[in-house]
Tab-separated table of C-alpha atoms in Angstrom:
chain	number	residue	atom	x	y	z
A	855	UNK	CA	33.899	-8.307	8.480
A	856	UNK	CA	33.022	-5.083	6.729
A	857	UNK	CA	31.935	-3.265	10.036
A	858	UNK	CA	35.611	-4.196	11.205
A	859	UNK	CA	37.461	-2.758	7.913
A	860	UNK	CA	35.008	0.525	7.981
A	861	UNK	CA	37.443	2.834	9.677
A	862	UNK	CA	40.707	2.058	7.887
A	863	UNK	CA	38.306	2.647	4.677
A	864	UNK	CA	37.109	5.809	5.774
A	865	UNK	CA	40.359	6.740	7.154
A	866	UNK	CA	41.829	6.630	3.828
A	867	UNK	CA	38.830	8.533	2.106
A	868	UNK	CA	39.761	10.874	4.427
A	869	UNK	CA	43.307	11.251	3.951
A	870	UNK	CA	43.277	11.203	0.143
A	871	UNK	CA	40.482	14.229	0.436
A	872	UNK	CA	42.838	15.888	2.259
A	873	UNK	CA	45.894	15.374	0.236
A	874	UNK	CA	43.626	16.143	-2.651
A	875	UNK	CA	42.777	19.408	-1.651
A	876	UNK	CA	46.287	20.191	-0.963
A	877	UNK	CA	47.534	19.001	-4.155
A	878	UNK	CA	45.146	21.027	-6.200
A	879	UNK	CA	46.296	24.487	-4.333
A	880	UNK	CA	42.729	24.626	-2.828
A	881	UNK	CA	41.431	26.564	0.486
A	882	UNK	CA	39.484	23.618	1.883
A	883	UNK	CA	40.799	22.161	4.787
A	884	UNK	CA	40.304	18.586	6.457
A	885	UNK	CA	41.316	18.277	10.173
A	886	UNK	CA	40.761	14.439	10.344
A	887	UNK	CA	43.468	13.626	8.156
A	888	UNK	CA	46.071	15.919	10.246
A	889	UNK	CA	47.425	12.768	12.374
A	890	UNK	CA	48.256	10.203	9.434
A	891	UNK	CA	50.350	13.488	7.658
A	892	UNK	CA	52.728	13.487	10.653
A	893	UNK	CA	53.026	10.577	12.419
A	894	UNK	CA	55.859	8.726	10.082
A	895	UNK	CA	57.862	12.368	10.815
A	896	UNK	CA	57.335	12.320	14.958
A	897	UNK	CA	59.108	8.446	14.932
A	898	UNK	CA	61.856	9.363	12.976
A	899	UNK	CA	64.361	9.830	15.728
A	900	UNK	CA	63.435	6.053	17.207
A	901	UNK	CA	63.898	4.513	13.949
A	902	UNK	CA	66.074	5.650	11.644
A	903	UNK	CA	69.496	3.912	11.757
A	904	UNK	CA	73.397	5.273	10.165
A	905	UNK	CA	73.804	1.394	9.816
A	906	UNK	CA	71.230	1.722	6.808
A	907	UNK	CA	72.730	4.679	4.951
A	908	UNK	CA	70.514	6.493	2.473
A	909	UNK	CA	70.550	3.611	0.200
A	910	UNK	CA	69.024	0.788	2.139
A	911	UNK	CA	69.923	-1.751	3.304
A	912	UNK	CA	69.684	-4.556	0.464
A	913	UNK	CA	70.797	-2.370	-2.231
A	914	UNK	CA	74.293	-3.738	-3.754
A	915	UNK	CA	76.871	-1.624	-4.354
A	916	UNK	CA	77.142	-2.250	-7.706
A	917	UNK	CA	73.718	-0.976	-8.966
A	918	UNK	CA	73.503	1.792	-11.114
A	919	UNK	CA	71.913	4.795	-9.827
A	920	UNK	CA	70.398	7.797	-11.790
A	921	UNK	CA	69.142	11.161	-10.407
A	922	UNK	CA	65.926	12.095	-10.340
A	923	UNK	CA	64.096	15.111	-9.636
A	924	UNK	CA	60.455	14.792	-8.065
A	925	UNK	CA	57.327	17.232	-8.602
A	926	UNK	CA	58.097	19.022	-5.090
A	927	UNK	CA	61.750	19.749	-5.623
A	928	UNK	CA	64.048	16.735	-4.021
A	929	UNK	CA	67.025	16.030	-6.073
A	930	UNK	CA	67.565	12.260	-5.236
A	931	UNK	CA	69.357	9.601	-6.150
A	932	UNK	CA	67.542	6.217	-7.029
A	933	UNK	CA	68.600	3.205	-8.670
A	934	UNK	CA	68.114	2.987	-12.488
A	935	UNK	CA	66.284	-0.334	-12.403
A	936	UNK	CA	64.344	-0.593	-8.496
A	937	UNK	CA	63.989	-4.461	-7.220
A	938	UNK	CA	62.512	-3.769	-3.694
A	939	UNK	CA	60.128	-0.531	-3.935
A	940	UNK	CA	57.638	0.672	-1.357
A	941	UNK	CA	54.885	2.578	-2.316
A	942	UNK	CA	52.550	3.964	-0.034
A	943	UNK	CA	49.827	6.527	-2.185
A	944	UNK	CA	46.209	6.264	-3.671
A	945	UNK	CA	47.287	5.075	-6.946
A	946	UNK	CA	49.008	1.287	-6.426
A	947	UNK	CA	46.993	0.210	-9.324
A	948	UNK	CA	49.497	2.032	-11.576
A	949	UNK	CA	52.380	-0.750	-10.853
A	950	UNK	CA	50.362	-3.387	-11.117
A	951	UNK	CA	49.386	-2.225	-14.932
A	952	UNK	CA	53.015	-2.277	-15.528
A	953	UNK	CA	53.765	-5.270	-14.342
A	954	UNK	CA	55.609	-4.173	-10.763
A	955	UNK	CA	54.400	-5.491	-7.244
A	956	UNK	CA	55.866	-3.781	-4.496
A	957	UNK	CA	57.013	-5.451	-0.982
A	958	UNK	CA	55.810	-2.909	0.659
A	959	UNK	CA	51.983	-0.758	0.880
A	960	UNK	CA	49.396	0.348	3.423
A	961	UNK	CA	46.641	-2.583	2.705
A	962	UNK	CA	43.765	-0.999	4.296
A	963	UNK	CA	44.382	1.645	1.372
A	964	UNK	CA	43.812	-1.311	-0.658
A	965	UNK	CA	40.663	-2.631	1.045
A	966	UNK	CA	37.642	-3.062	-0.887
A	967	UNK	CA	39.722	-1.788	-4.491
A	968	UNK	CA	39.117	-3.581	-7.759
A	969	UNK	CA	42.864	-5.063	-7.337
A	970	UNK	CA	42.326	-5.899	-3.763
A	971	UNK	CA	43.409	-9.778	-5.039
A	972	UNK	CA	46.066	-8.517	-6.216
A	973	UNK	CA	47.797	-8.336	-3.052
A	974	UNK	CA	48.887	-11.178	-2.555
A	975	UNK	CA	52.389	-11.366	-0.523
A	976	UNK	CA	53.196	-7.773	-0.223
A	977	UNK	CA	54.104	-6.264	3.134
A	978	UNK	CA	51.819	-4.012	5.076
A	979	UNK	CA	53.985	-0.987	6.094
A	980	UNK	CA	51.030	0.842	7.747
A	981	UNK	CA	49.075	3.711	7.450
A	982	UNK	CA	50.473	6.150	8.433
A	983	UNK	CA	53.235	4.444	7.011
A	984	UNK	CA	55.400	2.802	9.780
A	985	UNK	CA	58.819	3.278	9.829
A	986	UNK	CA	60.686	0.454	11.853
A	987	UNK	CA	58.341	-2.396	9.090
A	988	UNK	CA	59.675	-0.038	6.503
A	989	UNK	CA	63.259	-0.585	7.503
A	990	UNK	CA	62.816	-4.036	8.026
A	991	UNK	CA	61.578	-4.641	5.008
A	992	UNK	CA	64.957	-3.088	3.539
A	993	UNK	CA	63.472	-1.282	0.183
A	994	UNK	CA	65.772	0.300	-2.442
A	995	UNK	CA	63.568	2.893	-3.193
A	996	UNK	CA	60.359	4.301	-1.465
A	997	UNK	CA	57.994	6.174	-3.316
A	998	UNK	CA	55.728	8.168	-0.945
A	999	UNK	CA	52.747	10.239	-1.824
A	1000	UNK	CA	52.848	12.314	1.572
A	1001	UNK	CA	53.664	16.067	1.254
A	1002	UNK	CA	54.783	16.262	4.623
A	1003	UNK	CA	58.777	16.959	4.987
A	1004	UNK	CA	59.705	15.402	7.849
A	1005	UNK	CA	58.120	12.394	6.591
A	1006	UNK	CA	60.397	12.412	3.771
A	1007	UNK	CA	63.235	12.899	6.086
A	1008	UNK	CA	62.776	10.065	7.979
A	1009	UNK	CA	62.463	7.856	4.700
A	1010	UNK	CA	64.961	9.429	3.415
A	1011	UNK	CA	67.514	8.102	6.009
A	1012	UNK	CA	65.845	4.487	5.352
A	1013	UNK	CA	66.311	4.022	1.460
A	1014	UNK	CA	65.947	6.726	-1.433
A	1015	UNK	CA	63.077	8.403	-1.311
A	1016	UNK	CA	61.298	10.326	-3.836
A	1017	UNK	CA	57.661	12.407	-3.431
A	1018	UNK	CA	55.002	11.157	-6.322
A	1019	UNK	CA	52.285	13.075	-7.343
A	1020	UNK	CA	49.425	10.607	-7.530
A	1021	UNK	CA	46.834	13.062	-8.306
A	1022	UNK	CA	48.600	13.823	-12.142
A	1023	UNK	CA	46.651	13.141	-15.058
A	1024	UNK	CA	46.465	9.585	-15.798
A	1025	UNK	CA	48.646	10.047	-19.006
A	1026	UNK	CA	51.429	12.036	-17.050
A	1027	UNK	CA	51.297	9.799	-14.155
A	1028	UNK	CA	51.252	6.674	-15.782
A	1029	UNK	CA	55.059	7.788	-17.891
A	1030	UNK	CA	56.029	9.233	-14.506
A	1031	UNK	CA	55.871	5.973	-12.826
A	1032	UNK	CA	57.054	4.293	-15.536
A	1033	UNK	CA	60.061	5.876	-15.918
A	1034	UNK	CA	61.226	5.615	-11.992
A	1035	UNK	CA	60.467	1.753	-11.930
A	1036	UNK	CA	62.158	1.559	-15.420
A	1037	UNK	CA	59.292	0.573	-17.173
A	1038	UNK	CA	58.630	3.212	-19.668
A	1039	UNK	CA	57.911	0.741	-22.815
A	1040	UNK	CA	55.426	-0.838	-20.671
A	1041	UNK	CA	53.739	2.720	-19.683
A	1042	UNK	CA	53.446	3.755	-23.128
A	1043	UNK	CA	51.939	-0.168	-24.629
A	1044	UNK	CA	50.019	0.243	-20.962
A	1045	UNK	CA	48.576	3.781	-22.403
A	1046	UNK	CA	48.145	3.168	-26.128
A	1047	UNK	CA	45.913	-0.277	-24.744
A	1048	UNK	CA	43.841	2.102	-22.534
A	1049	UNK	CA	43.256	4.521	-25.389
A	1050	UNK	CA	41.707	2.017	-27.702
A	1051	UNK	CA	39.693	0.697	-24.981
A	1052	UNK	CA	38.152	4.018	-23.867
A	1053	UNK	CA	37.243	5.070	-28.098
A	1054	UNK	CA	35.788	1.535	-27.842
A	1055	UNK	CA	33.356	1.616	-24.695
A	1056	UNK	CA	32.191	5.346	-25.784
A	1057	UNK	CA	31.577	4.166	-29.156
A	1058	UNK	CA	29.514	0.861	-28.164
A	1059	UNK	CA	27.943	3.651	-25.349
A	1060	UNK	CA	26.818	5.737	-28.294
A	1061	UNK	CA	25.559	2.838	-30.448
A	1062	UNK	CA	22.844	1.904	-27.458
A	1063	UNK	CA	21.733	5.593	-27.437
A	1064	UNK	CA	23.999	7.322	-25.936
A	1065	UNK	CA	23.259	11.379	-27.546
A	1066	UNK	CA	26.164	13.844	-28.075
A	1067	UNK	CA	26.429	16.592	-25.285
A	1068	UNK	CA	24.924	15.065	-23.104
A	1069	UNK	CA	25.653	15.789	-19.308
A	1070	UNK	CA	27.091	14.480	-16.260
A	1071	UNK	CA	27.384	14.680	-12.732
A	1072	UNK	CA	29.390	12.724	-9.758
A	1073	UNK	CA	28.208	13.226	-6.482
A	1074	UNK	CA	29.155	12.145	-2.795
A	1075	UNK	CA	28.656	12.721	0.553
A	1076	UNK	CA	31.833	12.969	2.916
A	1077	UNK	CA	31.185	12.687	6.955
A	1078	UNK	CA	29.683	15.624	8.496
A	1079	UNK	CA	26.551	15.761	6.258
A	1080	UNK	CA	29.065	17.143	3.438
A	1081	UNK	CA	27.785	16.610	-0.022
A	1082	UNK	CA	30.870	16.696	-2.906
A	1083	UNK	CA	30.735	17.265	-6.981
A	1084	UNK	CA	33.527	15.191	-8.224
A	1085	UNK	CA	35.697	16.862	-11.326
A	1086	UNK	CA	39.314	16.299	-11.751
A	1087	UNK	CA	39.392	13.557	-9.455
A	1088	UNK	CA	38.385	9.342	-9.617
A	1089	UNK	CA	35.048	8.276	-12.046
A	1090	UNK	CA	34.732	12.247	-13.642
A	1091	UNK	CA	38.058	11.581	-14.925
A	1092	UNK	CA	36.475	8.704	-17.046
A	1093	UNK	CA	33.287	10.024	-17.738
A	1094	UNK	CA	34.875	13.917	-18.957
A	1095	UNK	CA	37.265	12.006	-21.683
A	1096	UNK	CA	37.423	13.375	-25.019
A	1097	UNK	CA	34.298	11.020	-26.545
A	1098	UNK	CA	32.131	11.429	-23.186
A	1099	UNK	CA	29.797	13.195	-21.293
A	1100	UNK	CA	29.931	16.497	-20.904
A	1101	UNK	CA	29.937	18.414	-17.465
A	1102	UNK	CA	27.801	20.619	-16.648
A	1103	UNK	CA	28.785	24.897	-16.597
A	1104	UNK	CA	28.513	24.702	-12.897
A	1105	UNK	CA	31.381	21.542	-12.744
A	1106	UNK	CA	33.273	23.003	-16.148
A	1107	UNK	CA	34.292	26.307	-13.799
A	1108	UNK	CA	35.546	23.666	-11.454
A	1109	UNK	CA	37.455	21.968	-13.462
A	1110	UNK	CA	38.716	25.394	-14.798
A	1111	UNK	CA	40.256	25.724	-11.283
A	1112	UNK	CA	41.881	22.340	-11.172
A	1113	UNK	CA	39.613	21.218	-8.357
A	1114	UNK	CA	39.364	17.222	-7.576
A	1115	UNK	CA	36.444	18.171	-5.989
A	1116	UNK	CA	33.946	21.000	-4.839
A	1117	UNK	CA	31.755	20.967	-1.639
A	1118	UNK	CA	28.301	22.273	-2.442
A	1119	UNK	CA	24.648	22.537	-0.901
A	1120	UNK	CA	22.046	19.862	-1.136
A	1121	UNK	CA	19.950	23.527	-2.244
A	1122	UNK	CA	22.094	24.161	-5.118
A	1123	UNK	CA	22.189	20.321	-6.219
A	1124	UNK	CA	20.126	21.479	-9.511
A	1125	UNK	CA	22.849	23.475	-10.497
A	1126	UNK	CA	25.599	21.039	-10.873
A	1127	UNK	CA	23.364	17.887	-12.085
A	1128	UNK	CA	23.532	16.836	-15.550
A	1129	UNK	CA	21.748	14.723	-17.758
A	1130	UNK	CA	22.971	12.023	-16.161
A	1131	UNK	CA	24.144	11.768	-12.170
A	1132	UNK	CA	26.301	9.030	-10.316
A	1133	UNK	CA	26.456	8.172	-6.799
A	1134	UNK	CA	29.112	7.425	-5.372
A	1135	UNK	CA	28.298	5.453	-2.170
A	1136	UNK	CA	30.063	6.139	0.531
A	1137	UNK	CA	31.899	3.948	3.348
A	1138	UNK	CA	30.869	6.109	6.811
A	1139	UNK	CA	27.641	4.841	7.660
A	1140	UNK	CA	27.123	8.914	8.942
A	1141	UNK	CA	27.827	9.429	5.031
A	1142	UNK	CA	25.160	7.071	3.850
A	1143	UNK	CA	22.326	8.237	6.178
A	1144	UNK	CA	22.913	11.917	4.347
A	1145	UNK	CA	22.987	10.176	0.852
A	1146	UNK	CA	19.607	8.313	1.915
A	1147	UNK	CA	18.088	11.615	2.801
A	1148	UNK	CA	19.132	13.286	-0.496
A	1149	UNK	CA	18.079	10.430	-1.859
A	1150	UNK	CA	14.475	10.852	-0.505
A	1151	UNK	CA	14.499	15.054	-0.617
A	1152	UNK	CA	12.094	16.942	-2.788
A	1153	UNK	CA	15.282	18.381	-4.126
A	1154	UNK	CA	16.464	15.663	-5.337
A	1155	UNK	CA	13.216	14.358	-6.881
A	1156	UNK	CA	12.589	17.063	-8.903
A	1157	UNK	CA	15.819	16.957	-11.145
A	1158	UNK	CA	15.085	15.382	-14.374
A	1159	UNK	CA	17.942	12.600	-14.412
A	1160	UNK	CA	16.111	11.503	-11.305
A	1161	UNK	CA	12.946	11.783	-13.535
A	1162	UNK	CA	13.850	10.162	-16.504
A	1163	UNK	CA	15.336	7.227	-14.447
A	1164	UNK	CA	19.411	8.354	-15.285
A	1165	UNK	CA	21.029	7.801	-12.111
A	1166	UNK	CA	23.823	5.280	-11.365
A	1167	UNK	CA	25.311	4.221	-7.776
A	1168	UNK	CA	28.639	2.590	-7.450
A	1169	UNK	CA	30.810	1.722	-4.307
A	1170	UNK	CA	33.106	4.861	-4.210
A	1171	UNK	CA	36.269	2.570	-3.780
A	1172	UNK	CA	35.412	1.224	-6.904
A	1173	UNK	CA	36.204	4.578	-8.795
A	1174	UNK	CA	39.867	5.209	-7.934
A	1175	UNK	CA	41.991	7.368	-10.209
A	1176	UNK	CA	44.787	4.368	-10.357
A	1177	UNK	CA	45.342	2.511	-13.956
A	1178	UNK	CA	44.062	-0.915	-12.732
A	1179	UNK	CA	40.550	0.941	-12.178
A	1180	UNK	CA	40.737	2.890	-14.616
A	1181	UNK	CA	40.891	0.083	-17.363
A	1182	UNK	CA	38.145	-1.945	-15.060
A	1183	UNK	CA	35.689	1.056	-15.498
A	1184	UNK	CA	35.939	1.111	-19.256
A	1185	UNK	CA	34.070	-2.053	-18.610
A	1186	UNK	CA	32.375	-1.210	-15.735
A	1187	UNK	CA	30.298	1.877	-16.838
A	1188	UNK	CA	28.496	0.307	-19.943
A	1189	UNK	CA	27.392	-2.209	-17.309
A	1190	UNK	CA	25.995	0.607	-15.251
A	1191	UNK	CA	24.075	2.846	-18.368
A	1192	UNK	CA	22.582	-0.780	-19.490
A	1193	UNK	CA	21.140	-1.470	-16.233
């Protein structure tokens, strides 16, 4: 089972590093993730239909509709209160903290997530996102995470469609999406919840020892033999909150950029690891066998979390940015420091 679900896992490690580097205005580039960008665009002509109108095809003509603006400049407009939303992105586990289950999402992006379960009934619309399930499926509004335009044409002539930033802070994210689905009460109680539970797990964390200032580090390896320091993006977002670890002054001048992420040497390892380090294990089985040579380097011996016993490992698709994993981390990363 899992050697059959590998490559639509890796496929969409792939595509969110790429759209990750794009979103964050950096220079790094990721060829395999080229095809998925485009695809939706180069079907448009075969699929898109005048019967449908921009509004979709189940939306009544009575529903109120509002206009929104989204982060890359559309002027659309969507209906105040959505009933059939598709939602193809990295970050499903937002709706589902508010409550919202779309008919529509790419399930291998959901493979192997915490709210995998959770999926119960919706509609696969593909990844890349496939238009004619998409316009069977009749949405009234798709919310698409792709940056590409044509894309967003051909979605466009499907149902409204509106870009979404899924790589915004949790906080802005969170009220984004709330407000689009109508659900802004529930983004804020969502919010104020996950605050109380984060000032709770990092005060338990510092009752069993945890010391002020101390340091941490998220590492990965990508296919290719490319080795990654996590900082803006997935468990650093957790571990960097404002009663946590600190990061290190190699990873703070990344996050001073805006990075998600920062491709680095396995030589220079020593200069990004902190007090602490977590592994993130990857799904490529070319991307473990580098992680078990790190693992087994005299480079990575000699740095004193290794030392002192302070390393963690957890299934990278286990440390999404979405809301869903966020909250199961708070719960998740006392389990891992107790060990």
């Amino acid at each position: 089972m899992r050697t059959t679900r590998q490559p639509f896992a890796v496929l969409c490690v792939i595509f969110l590093m790429a759209t990750l580097l794009l979103a964050c205005g950096t220079s790094e580039k990721t060829p395999a993730a080229e095809p998925a960008a485009t695809q939706a665009g180069s079907n448009a002509a075969a699929v898109a239909s005048p019967s449908a109108g921009p509004t979709g095809g189940n939306t009544e003509a009575a529903a109120e509709m509002r206009t929104y603006k989204d982060y890359v400049g559309h002027t659309v407009e969507i209906p105040v209160q959505p009933k059939r939303v598709i939602f193809s992105g990295e970050t499903y586990g937002d709706l589902l903290a508010l409550g919202v289950q779309a008919i529509g999402y790419p399930l291998s992006m959901g493979e192997d997530q915490v709210y995998e379960d959770k999926l119960q009934g919706v509609e696969d619309v593909g990844f890349p996102i496939n238009l004619e399930k998409t316009l069977e499926l009749q949405p009234d509004l798709i919310i698409y995470a792709g940056t590409d335009e044509a894309d967003f044409e051909a979605l466009s002539k499907i149902a409204p469609t509106i870009i979404f930033n899924t790589f915004a802070p949790l906080e802005e994210r969170m009220m984004e999406i709330g407000g689009i689905l109508g659900k802004t009460k529930e983004a804020e109680a969502w919010l104020a919840q996950y605050k109380t539970g984060e000032e709770a797990m990092w005060k338990q964390l510092k009752s069993a020892g945890l010391k002020q200032g101390e340091t941490a580090s998220v590492f990965t390896y990508y296919p290719g033999n490319r080795l990654f320091v996590m900082a803006t993006t997935g468990l650093s977002q957790v571990l960097y909150g404002e009663n946590g670890f600190k990061p290190t002054p190699a990873i703070q001048k990344v996050l001073d950029e805006g990075k998600g992420f920062q491709e680095i040497s396995m030589e220079v390892i020593g200069q990004y690891a902190g007090d602490r380090i977590f592994i993130l294990t990857p799904v490529a089985d070319e991307a473990k066998q580098s992680t078990e040579k790190l693992l087994a380097s005299p480079v990575w011996k000699s740095l004193p979390a290794v030392k002192n016993g302070y390393v963690y490992t957890q299934d990278i698709m286990k440390t999404s940015s979405d809301a869903t994993t966020r909250e199961w981390l708070l719960g998740e990363i006392p389990r891992l420091l107790n060990k």
